[in-house]
Coordinates of C-alpha atoms and ligand atoms in Angstrom, one line a residue:
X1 CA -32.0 14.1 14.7
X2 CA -34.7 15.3 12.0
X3 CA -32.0 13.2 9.1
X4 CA -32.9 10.0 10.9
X5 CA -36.5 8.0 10.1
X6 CA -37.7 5.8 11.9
X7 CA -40.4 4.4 9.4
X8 CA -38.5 4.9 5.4
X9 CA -41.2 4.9 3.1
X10 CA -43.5 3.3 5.6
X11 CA -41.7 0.4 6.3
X12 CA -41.2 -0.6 9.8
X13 CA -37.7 -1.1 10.6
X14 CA -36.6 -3.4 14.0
X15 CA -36.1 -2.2 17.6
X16 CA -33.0 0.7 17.7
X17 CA -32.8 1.0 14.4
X18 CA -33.0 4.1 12.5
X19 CA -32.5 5.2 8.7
X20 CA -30.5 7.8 7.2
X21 CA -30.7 8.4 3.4
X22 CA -27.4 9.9 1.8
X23 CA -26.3 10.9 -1.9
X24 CA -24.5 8.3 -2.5
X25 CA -22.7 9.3 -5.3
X26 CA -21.3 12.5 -2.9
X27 CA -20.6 10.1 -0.3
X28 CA -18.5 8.3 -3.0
X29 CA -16.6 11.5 -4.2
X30 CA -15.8 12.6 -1.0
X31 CA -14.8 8.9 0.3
X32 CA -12.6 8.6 -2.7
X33 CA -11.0 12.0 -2.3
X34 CA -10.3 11.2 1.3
X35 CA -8.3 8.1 -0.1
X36 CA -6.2 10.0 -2.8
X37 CA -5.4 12.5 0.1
X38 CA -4.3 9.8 2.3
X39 CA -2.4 8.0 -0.2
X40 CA -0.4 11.1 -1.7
X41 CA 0.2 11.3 2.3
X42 CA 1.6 7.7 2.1
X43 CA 2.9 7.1 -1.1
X44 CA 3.9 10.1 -2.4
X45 CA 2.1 9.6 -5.8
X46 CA -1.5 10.6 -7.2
X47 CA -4.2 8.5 -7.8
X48 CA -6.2 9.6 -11.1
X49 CA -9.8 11.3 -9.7
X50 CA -11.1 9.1 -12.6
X51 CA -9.4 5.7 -11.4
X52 CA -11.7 2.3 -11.2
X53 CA -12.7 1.9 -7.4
X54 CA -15.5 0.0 -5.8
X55 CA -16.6 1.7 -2.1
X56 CA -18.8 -0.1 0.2
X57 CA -20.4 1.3 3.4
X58 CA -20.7 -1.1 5.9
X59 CA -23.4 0.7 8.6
X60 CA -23.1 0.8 11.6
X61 CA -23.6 -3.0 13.8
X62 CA -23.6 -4.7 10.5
X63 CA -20.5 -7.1 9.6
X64 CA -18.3 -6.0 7.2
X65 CA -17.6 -7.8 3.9
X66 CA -15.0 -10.6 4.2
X67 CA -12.5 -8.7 2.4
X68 CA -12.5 -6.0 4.8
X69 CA -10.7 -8.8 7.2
X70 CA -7.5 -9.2 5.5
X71 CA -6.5 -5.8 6.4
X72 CA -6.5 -7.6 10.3
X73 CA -3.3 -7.1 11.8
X74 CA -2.5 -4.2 9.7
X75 CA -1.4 -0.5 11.2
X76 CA -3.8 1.8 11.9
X77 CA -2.9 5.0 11.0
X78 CA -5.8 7.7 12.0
X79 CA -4.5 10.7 14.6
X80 CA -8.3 10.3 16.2
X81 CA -9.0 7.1 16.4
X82 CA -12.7 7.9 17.9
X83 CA -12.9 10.1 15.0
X84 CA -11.4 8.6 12.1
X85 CA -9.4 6.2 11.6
X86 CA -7.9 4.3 8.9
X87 CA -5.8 1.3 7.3
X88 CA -4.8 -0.1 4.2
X89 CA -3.5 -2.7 2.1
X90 CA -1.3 -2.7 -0.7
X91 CA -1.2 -6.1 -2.9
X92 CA 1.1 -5.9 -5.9
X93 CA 0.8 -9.4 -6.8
X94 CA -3.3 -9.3 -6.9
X95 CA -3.5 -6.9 -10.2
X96 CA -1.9 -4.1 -8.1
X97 CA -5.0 -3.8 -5.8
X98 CA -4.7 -1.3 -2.7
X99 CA -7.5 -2.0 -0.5
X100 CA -8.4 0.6 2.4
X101 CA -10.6 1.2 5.1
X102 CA -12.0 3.8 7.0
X103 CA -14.2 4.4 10.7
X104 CA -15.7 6.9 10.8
X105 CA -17.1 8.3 14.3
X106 CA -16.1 4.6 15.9
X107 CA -19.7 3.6 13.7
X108 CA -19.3 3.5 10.4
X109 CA -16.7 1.5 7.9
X110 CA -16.1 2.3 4.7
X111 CA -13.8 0.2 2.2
X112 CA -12.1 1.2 -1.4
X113 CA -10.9 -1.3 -3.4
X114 CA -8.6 0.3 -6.2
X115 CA -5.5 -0.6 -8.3
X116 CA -2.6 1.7 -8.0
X117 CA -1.1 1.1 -11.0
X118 CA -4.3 0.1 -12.9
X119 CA -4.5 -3.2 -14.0
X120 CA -6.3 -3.9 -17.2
X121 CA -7.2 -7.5 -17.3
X122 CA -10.6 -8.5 -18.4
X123 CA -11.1 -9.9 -14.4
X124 CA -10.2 -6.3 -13.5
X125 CA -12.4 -4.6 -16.1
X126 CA -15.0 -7.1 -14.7
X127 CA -14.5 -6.0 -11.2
X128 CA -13.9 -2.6 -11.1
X129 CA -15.2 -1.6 -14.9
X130 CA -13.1 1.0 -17.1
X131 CA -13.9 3.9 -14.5
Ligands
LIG1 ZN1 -5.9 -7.4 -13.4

């Protein structure tokens, strides 16, 4: 309970709500590692460690982005649902995006976007920069 804040860096947050700082850049690797696990599991192929991805954490009671909904309808594949669970996406004909997401604990969401092959394009460059 002593990594959640009530007031970060003084400011008074609403009723029920509580703050928790992470590294993000840890949360990152270790999201991203989850995800090249997982799709090895799937797919049968590696993802580069170095691949272009984009993660967002959605927290928990806050709505997810509006690509995170077009995975609706799609399998969900966790052992543990309560745990962690997890779906995915794969969109050849959108520069070869895979998009996934994960729950962690029932709480909290986490998206990658990545290509798998990579793409190239300018509007991919744009999106996901060169790494
Ligand atoms: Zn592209």
């Amino acid at each position: 309970m002593n990594e959640f804040e009530r007031r970060p860096s003084g400011l008074v947050l609403p009723p029920g709500r509580v703050a928790k700082r992470f590294q993000g850049e840890r949360v990152h690797r270790v999201a991203w590692k989850i995800v090249r696990g997982l799709y090895f599991y799937h797919f049968r192929k590696p993802l580069e460690e170095d691949a272009p991805k984009h993660l967002e954490i959605v927290p928990p009671g806050e709505t997810p982005p509006k690509s995170f909904f077009v995975l609706s309808g799609t399998e969900n594949h966790g052992r543990h649902p309560g745990v962690f669970d997890y779906t995915f996406g794969t969109y050849p004909h959108e520069h070869n995006c895979n998009y996934w997401a994960m729950l962690l604990w029932n709480r909290i969401i986490f998206t990658m976007a990545f290509q798998a092959p990579t793409c190239g394009c300018a509007e991919c460059i744009a999106m996901f920069g060169t790494s």
